[in-house]
Coordinates of C-alpha atoms in Angstrom, one line a residue:
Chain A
X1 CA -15.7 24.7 -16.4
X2 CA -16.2 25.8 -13.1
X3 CA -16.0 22.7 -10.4
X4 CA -19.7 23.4 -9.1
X5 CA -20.9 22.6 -12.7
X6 CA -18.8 19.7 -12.8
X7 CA -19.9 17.8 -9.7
X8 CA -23.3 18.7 -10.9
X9 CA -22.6 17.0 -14.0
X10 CA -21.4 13.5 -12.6
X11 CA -24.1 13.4 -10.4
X12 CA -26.7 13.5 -12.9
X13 CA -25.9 10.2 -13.9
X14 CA -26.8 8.8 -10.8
X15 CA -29.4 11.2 -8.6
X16 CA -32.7 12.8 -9.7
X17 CA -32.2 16.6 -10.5
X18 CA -33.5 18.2 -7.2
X19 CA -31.4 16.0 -5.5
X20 CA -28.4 17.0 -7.3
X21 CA -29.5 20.9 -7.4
X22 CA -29.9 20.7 -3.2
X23 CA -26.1 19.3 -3.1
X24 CA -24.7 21.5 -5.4
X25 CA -26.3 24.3 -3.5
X26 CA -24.5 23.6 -0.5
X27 CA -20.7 23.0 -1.7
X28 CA -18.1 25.1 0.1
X29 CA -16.5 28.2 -1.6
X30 CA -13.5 26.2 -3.3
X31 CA -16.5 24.8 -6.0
X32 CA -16.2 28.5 -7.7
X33 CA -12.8 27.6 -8.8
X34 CA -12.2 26.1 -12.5
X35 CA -11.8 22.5 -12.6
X36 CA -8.2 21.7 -11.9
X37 CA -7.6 24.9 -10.1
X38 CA -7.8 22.6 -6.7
X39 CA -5.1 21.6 -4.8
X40 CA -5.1 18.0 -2.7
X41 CA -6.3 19.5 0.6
X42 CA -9.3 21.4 -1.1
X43 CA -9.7 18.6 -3.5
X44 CA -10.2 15.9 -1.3
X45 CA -12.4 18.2 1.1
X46 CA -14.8 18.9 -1.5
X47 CA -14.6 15.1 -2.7
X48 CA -15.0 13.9 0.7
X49 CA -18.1 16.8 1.1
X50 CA -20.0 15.3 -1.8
X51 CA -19.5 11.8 -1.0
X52 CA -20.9 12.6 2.2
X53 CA -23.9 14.3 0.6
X54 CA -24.5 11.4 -1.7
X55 CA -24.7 9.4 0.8
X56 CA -27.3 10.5 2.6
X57 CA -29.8 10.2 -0.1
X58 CA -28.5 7.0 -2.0
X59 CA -26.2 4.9 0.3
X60 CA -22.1 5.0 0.0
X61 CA -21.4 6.7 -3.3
X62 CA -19.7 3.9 -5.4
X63 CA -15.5 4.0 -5.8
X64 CA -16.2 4.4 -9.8
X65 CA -18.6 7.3 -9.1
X66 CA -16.0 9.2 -6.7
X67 CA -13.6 8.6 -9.1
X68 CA -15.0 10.1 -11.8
X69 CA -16.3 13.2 -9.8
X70 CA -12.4 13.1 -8.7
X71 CA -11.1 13.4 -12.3
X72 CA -13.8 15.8 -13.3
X73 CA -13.1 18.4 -10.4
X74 CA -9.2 17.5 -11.0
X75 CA -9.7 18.8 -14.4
X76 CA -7.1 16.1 -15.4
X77 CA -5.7 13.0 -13.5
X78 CA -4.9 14.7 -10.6
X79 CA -4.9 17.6 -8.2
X80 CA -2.0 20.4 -7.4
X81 CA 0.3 19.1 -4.6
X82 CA -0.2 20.7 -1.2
X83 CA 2.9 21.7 1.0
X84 CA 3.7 23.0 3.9
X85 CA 7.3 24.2 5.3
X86 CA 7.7 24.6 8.6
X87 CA 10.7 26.0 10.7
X88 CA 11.3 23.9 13.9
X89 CA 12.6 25.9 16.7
X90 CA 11.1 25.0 19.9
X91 CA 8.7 22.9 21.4
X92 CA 5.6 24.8 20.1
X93 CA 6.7 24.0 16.6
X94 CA 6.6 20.5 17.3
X95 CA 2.9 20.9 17.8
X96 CA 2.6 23.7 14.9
X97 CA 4.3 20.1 12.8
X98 CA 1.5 17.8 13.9
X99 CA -1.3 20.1 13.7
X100 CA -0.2 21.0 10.4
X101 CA 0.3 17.2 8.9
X102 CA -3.0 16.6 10.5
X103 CA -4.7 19.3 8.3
X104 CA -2.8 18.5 5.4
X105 CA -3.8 14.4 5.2
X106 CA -6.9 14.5 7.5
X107 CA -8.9 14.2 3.8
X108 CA -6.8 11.7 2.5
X109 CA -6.2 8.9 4.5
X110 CA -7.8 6.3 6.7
X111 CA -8.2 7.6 10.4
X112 CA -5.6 5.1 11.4
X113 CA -3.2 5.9 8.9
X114 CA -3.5 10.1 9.6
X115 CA -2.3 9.2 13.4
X116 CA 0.3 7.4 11.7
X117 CA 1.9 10.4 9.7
X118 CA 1.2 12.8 12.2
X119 CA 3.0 10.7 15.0
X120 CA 5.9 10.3 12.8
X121 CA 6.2 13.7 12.0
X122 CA 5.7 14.4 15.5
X123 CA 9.1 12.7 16.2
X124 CA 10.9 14.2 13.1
X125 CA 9.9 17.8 14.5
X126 CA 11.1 16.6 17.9
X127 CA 14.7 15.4 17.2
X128 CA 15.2 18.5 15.4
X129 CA 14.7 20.3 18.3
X130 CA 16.2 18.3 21.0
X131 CA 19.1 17.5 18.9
X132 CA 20.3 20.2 16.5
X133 CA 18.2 23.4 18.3
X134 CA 16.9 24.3 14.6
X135 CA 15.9 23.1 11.0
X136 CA 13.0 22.6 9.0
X137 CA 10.3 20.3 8.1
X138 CA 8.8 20.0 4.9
X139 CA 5.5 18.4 4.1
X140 CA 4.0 17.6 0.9
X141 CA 1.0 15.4 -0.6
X142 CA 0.9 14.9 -4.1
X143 CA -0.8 12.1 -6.5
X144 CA -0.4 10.0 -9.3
X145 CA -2.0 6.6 -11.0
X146 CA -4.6 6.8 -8.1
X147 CA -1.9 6.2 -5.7
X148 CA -1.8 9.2 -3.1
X149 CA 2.0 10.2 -1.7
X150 CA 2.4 12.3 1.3
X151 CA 6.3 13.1 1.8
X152 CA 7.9 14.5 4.6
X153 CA 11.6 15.8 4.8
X154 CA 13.2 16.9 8.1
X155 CA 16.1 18.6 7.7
X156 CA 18.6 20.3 10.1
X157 CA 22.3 21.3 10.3
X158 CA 23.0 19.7 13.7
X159 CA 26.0 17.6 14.6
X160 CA 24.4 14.4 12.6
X161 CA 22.9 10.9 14.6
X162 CA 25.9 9.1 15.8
X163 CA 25.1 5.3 16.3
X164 CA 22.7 5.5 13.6
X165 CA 23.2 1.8 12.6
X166 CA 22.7 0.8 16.2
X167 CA 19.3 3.0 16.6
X168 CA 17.8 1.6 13.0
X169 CA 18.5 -1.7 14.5
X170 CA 16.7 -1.0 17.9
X171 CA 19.8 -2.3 20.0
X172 CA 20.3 1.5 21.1
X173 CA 18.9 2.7 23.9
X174 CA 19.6 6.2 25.2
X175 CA 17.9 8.0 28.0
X176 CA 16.6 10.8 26.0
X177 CA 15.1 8.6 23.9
X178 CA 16.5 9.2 20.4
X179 CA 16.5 5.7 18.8
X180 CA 12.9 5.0 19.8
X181 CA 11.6 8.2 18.1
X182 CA 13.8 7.7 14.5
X183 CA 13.0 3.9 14.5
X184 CA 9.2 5.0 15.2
X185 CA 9.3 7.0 12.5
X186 CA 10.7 4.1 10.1
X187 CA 7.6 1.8 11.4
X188 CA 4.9 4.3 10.8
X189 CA 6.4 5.4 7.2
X190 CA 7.7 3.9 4.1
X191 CA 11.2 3.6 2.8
X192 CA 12.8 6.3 5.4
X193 CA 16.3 7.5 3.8
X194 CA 18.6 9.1 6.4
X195 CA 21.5 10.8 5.1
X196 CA 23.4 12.5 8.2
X197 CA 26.9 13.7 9.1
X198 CA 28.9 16.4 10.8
X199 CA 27.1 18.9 8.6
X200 CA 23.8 17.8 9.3
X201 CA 20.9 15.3 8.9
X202 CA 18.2 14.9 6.0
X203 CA 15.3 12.8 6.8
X204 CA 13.0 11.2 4.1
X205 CA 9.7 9.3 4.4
X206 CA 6.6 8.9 3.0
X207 CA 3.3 7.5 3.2
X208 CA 0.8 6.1 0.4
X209 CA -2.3 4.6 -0.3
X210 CA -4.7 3.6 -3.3
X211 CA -7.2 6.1 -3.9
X212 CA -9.8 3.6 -3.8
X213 CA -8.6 2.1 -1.1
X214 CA -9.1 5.5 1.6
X215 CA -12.4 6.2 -0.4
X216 CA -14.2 2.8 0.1
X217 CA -13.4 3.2 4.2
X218 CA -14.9 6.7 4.3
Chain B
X1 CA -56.9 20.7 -6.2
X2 CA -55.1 18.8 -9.1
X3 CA -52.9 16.3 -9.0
X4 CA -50.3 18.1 -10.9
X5 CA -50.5 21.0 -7.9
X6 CA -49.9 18.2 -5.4
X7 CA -47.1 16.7 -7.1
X8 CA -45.6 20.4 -7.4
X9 CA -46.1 21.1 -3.5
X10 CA -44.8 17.9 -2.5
X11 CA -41.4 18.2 -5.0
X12 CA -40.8 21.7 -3.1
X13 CA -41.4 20.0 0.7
X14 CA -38.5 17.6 -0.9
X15 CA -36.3 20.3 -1.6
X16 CA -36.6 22.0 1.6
X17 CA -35.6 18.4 3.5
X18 CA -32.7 17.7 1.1
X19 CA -31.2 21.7 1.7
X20 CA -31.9 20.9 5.2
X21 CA -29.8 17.8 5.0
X22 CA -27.1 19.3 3.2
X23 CA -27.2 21.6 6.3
X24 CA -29.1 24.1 4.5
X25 CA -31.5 25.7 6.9
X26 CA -32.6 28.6 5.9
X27 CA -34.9 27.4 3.4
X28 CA -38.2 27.3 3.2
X29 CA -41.7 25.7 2.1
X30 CA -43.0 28.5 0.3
X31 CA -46.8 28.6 1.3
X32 CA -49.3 31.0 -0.1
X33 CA -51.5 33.5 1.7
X34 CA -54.8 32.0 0.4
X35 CA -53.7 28.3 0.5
X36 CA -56.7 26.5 1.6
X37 CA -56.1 24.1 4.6
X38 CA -55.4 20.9 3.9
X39 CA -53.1 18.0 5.0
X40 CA -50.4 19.2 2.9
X41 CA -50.7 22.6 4.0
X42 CA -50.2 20.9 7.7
X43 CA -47.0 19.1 6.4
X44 CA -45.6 22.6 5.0
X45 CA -46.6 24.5 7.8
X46 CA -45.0 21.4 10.4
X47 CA -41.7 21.1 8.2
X48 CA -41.5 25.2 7.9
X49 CA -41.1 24.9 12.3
X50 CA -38.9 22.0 12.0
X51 CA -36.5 24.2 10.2
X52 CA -37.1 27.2 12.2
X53 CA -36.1 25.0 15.1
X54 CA -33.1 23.4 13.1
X55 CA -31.8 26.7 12.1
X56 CA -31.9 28.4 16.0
X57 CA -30.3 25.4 17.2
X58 CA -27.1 25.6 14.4
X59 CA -27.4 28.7 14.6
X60 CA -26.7 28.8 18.3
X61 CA -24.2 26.1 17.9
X62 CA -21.9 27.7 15.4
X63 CA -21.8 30.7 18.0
X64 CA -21.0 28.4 21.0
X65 CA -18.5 26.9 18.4
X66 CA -16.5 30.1 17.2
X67 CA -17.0 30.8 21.2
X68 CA -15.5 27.8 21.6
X69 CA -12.1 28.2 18.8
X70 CA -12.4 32.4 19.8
X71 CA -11.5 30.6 23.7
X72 CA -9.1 28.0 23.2
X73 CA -7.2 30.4 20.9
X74 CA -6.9 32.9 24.1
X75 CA -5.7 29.9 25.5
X76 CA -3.3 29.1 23.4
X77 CA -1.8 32.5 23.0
X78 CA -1.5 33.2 26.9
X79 CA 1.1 31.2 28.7
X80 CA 0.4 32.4 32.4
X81 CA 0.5 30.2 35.2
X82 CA -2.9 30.8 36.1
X83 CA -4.1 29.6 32.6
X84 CA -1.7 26.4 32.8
X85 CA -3.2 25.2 36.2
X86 CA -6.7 26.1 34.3
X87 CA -5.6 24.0 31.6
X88 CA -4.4 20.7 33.5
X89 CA -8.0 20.4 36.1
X90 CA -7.5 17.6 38.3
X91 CA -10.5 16.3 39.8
X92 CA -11.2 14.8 43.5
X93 CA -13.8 12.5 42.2
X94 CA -14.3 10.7 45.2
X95 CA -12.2 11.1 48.7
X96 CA -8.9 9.9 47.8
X97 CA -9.6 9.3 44.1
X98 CA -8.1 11.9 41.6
X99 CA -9.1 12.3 37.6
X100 CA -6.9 14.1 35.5
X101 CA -8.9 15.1 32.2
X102 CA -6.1 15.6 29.6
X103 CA -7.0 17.5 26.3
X104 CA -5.3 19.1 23.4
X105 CA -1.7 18.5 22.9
X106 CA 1.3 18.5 25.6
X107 CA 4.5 20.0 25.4
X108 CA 6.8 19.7 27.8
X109 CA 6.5 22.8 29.7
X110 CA 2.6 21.3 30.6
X111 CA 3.6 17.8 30.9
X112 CA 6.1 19.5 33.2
X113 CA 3.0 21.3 34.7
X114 CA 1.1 18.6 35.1
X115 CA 3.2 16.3 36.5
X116 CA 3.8 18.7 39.5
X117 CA 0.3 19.4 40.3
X118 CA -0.6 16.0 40.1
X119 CA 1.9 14.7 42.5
X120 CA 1.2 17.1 45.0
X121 CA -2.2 17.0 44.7
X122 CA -1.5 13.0 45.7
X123 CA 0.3 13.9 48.4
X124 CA -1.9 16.1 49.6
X125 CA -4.7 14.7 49.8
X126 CA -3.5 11.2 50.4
X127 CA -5.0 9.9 47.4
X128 CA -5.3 6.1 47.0
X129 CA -6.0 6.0 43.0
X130 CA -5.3 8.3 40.3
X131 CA -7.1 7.7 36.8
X132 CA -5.6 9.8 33.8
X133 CA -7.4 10.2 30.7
X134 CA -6.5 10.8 27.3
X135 CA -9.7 10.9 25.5
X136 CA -8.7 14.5 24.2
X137 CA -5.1 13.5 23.5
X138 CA -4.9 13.1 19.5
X139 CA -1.4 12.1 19.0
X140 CA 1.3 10.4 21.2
X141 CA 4.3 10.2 19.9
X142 CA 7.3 8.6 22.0
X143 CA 7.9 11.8 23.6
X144 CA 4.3 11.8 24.8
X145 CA 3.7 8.5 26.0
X146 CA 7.0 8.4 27.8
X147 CA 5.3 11.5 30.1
X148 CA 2.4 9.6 30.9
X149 CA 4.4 6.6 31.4
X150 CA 6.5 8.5 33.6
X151 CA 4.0 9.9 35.8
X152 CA 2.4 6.6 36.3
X153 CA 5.6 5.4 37.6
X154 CA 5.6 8.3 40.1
X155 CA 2.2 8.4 41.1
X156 CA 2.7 4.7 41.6
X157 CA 5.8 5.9 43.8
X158 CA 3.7 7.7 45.7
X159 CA 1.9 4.9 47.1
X160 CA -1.2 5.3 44.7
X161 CA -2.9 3.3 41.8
X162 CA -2.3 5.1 38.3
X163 CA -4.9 4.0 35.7
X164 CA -4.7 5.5 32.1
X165 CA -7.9 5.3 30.3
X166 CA -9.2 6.9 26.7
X167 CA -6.6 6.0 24.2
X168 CA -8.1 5.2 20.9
X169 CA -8.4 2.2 18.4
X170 CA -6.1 4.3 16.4
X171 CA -3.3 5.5 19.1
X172 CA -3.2 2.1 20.2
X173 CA -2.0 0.6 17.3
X174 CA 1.0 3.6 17.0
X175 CA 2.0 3.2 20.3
X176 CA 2.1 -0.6 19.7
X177 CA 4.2 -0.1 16.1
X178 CA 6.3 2.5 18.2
X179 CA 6.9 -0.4 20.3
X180 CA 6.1 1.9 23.6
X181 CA 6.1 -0.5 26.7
X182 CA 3.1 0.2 28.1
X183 CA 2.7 -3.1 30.7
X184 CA 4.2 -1.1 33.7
X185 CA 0.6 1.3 33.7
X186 CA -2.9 -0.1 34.1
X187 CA -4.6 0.5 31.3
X188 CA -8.5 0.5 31.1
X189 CA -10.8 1.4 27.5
X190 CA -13.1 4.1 29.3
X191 CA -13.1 6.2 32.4
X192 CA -16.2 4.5 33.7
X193 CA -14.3 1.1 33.9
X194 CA -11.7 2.7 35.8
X195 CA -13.9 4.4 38.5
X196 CA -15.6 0.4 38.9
X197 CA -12.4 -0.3 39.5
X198 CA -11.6 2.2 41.5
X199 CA -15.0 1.7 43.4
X200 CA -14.6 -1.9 43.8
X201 CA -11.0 -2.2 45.6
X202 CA -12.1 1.1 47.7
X203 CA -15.0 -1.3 48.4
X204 CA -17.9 1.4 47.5
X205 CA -20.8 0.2 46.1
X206 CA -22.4 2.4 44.0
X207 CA -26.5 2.8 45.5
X208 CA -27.5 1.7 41.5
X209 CA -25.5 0.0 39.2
X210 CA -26.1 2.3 36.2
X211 CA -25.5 1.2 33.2
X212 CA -22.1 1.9 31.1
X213 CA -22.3 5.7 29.3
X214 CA -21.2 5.0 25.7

């Protein structure tokens, strides 16, 4: 089934037919795909289009509706993950990093919580390139059990964070201002893991929320 | 005319309102040739303009729009100096009063920028207060806030007041799980607070006290 015909479908249940032919009419390009063709960015757009259609004719769509819609265009449980690899080499990448977290979650969490990732992959991106010169940062956004993941790994093969112990416990202060960066990034993510040494440094965080949770706020 | 027709005319005046909210303007009412004037007819006819209007005025603002992204991508692409002093406009709002508009994101080669024309601008024109706003700033990370922090300091070397005004609910409370000392800069919600600040130790009193711009 194609994902127009789908949204069509749920929204039957709950809006008069011209209503739902007008909305339908509108959706943006990514509708033509079959149902779980979708990744999370064009998912969540679509989701977040329809909800915002819906709402203008009968109030705030309800969570139970928007999930349904969701699993209908998802085709199953879920959408595709979305991800993004990005080399960091210079300042300007550091910006290419935010602006490209901030496209990948802008649909998928609260306002609050999408300055949030994209400040902490903000530092990520910037360490990299004040401290090794070069590496990588990867992005992804998955889901599963209603529970949305994004996941960033920065990754370089610089000389490693000496004093780490001191910096994750905020009694290190250098000029350049390392510690506050890393430990910013802890705050504004979940569970970092840092693995780091003379060969290099591996960053892990990630971010989640309830699917019901980021929909009711919209 | 039967109710039925009525009913059917009404239904299709709907449809065109509900395209239109889903941003669907180029709709319309369809009206025949030999309708016979009545109030509907009026309502078609009046809802038929309405969307000619709406879909001039989106039409016009999706040009000024791609204008707008066709512009800043120039922008973006060209790194000349000239384009880096366009990009950082500092403003002599009132003698001895400087605003420094600050959109879009900063590296450091601009903060770098920025900082310099700023200072000198202080300097030379013996400016008293300076208010910075970051209205257009999305994200500050550490790196970020440390600049504006910085320049505060200096502006504040300088002999000047530094305000910082325009940070958002959600920028706030980063910079306050980053931990980022803010308390050596004045901070103040809106520009307009600022300037009646500004206005009030520069003892200026505005001819009418307008009411805040939200």
């Amino acid at each position: 089934m194609v994902v127009r015909d789908a949204v069509a479908e749920a929204l039957a249940a709950v809006m008069t037919p011209l209503l739902v032919r007008s909305i339908v009419a509108t959706l943006p390009s990514s509708s033509e795909g079959e149902v779980g063709s979708l990744d999370m960015m064009a998912g969540y757009d679509l989701l977040r289009y329809v909800a915002d259609g819906a709402r203008i004719f009968s109030g705030p769509p309800s969570v139970d509706l928007l999930t349904t819609l969701h699993d209908l265009i998802g085709g199953s449980q879920s959408f595709r993950p979305s991800a993004q690899v990005l080399t960091v080499t210079s300042d300007h990448d550091v910006i290419a990093a935010q602006d490209a977290a901030r496209r990948l979650v802008r649909a998928l969490f609260k306002p609050t919580d999408c300055v949030r990732v994209v400040t902490a992959v903000s530092e990520l991106a910037r360490n990299i390139y004040m401290y090794a010169g070069t590496g990588e940062v990867r992005l992804n956004v998955s889901e599963a059990d209603r529970t949305i993941t994004f996941q960033v790994i920065a990754s370089d093969r610089g000389p490693g964070i000496a004093r780490l112990e001191e910096i994750l416990a905020g009694t290190y202060h250098s000029r350049s201002g390392l510690g506050r960066g890393l430990l910013g990034a802890k705050t504004l993510l979940e569970g970092l893991e840092i693995q780091t040494g003379p060969q290099g440094t591996t960053i892990k965080g990630v971010k989640q929320a309830r699917f019901a949770d980021i929909m009711r706020v919209s | 005319m039967t109710a039925a027709n009525q009913r059917e005319r009404l239904e299709r005046v709907i449809e065109a309102l509900a395209r239109a909210a889903c941003q669907d303007y180029g709709h319309r009412v369809p009206v025949s040739q030999d309708q016979e004037e009545d109030d509907l007819l009026e309502l078609e006819v009046g809802v038929n303009f309405l969307l000619e209007d709406l879909q001039r005025v989106s039409r016009q603002n999706q040009e000024s729009l791609a204008e707008i992204e066709r512009k800043n991508r120039e922008i973006a692409d060209r790194a000349s100096l000239a384009l880096r002093e366009l990009a950082t406009p500092i403003i002599g709002v009132w003698q001895g009063v400087l605003a420094l508009p600050v959109i879009g994101a900063v590296d450091t080669e601009r903060g770098a920028d920025m900082m310099e024309a700023l200072l000198s601008r202080v300097v030379s024109e013996q400016a008293t207060h300076v208010v910075i706003d970051i209205t257009g700033v999305s994200v500050l990370d550490t790196r970020t806030a440390d600049h504006f922090i910085r320049m505060a300091k200096a502006v504040r070397l300088l002999g000047a007041t530094c305000f910082l005004t325009g940070i958002s609910p959600a920028i706030a409370q980063t910079l306050a799980q980053l931990n980022v000392d803010t308390s050596s800069v004045r901070t103040v919600k809106r520009l307009s607070e600022a300037l009646r600040e500004v206005f009030r130790e520069l003892n200026v009193a505005p001819v009418h006290s307008a009411p805040d711009p939200r």
